[in-house]
Amino acid sequence: MIKSPISLAFEKSKKEKRPALLTYTVAGDNTKKKSLDILNSISKYADICEIGFPHNTPIADGGQIQTSAYRAIKNGIKMKDTFQIIKKYKMKNSKPIILMGYFNIIYQYGENKFLKKCKQVGVNGLIVVDLPWPDNKNFARKCKKNSISFIQLLSPTTSKSRMIKIIKDSHDMIYYISMLSTTGGKLKVSSKEILKKYNAIKKLNKSKNLVIGFGITIKNIFSLKRADGLVVGSALCREIALSIKKRQNPVTNVTIMVKKLKEKLS
């Protein structure tokens, strides 16, 4: 069986005895060209790049990511532009890309048409924030048929019996939401507590790649390095906003941050 690019990225980081670094940025922030330039640049250091398709009511996203989405929408970003950014990125990069967003946009686009387009442009994985298990089972099957990994979500309140079922149905990677908050919130629980919960989940199935997201910054990333992977999103969106405010180049500044994050894990 051929291993997916996402699985291979985790294999590589495990061989290097470190967690995989996953980055998250929003398509079209702050312009279509700049968001592509950011992706191309940070992929030198990131193991997997997540890209969000902007949504005007992003329920799970914190202030920084919401602001990024609003900037992109204001600049006229559409789903077709998001696909174009991914297509151009994939022409130059072999690093896996995960598309993240909300189901109503997929529904409006048409599930089959959306997945066909994802496959065409080179999307490797999908995170659909508002499509929980078991409601996502049919869609996840469709993803697999299109060689796209559907990424299941777990949270601190997910019961053990439910977790076992979700993990069983998961593909190449599972996303553990570290706290009950929107993205980018300050960690309300200690890294020690997060890892305790993480390790309990990991024991349920050691072969699955389990990543931690929400509230990860340059200050706390080192303390979580026992995880299979760590997702940094809001900190990067904040850096884009600061760069715009200071009239600096967000591509340069975000790349410097991702390089520093990688160094903390190496």
PDB file of C-alpha atoms in Angstrom, residues 9 35 39 42 56 61-62 90 105 153-154 198 207 210 213 231 245 252:
ATOM      1  CA  ALA A   9       6.017  13.625   6.639  1.00  0.00           C
ATOM      2  CA  SER A  35      -0.350  34.177   0.867  1.00  0.00           C
ATOM      3  CA  LEU A  39       3.325  29.205   1.847  1.00  0.00           C
ATOM      4  CA  ILE A  42       7.532  28.669   5.227  1.00  0.00           C
ATOM      5  CA  ASN A  56     -17.267  35.128   7.199  1.00  0.00           C
ATOM      6  CA  ASP A  61     -11.391  30.523  14.999  1.00  0.00           C
ATOM      7  CA  GLY A  62      -9.980  32.998  17.479  1.00  0.00           C
ATOM      8  CA  LYS A  90       2.096  22.268  -5.439  1.00  0.00           C
ATOM      9  CA  ILE A 105     -18.859  26.155   1.812  1.00  0.00           C
ATOM     10  CA  LEU A 153     -10.880  16.088  15.662  1.00  0.00           C
ATOM     11  CA  LEU A 154     -10.711  15.182  19.359  1.00  0.00           C
ATOM     12  CA  TYR A 198      -2.464  13.558  25.018  1.00  0.00           C
ATOM     13  CA  SER A 207       0.218   3.835  15.436  1.00  0.00           C
ATOM     14  CA  LEU A 210      -1.772  12.612  16.831  1.00  0.00           C
ATOM     15  CA  GLY A 213      -3.385  22.410  18.093  1.00  0.00           C
ATOM     16  CA  VAL A 231       0.123  23.076  14.866  1.00  0.00           C
ATOM     17  CA  LYS A 245       0.808  47.456  10.698  1.00  0.00           C
ATOM     18  CA  THR A 252      10.012  37.623   5.635  1.00  0.00           C
TER      19      THR A 252
END
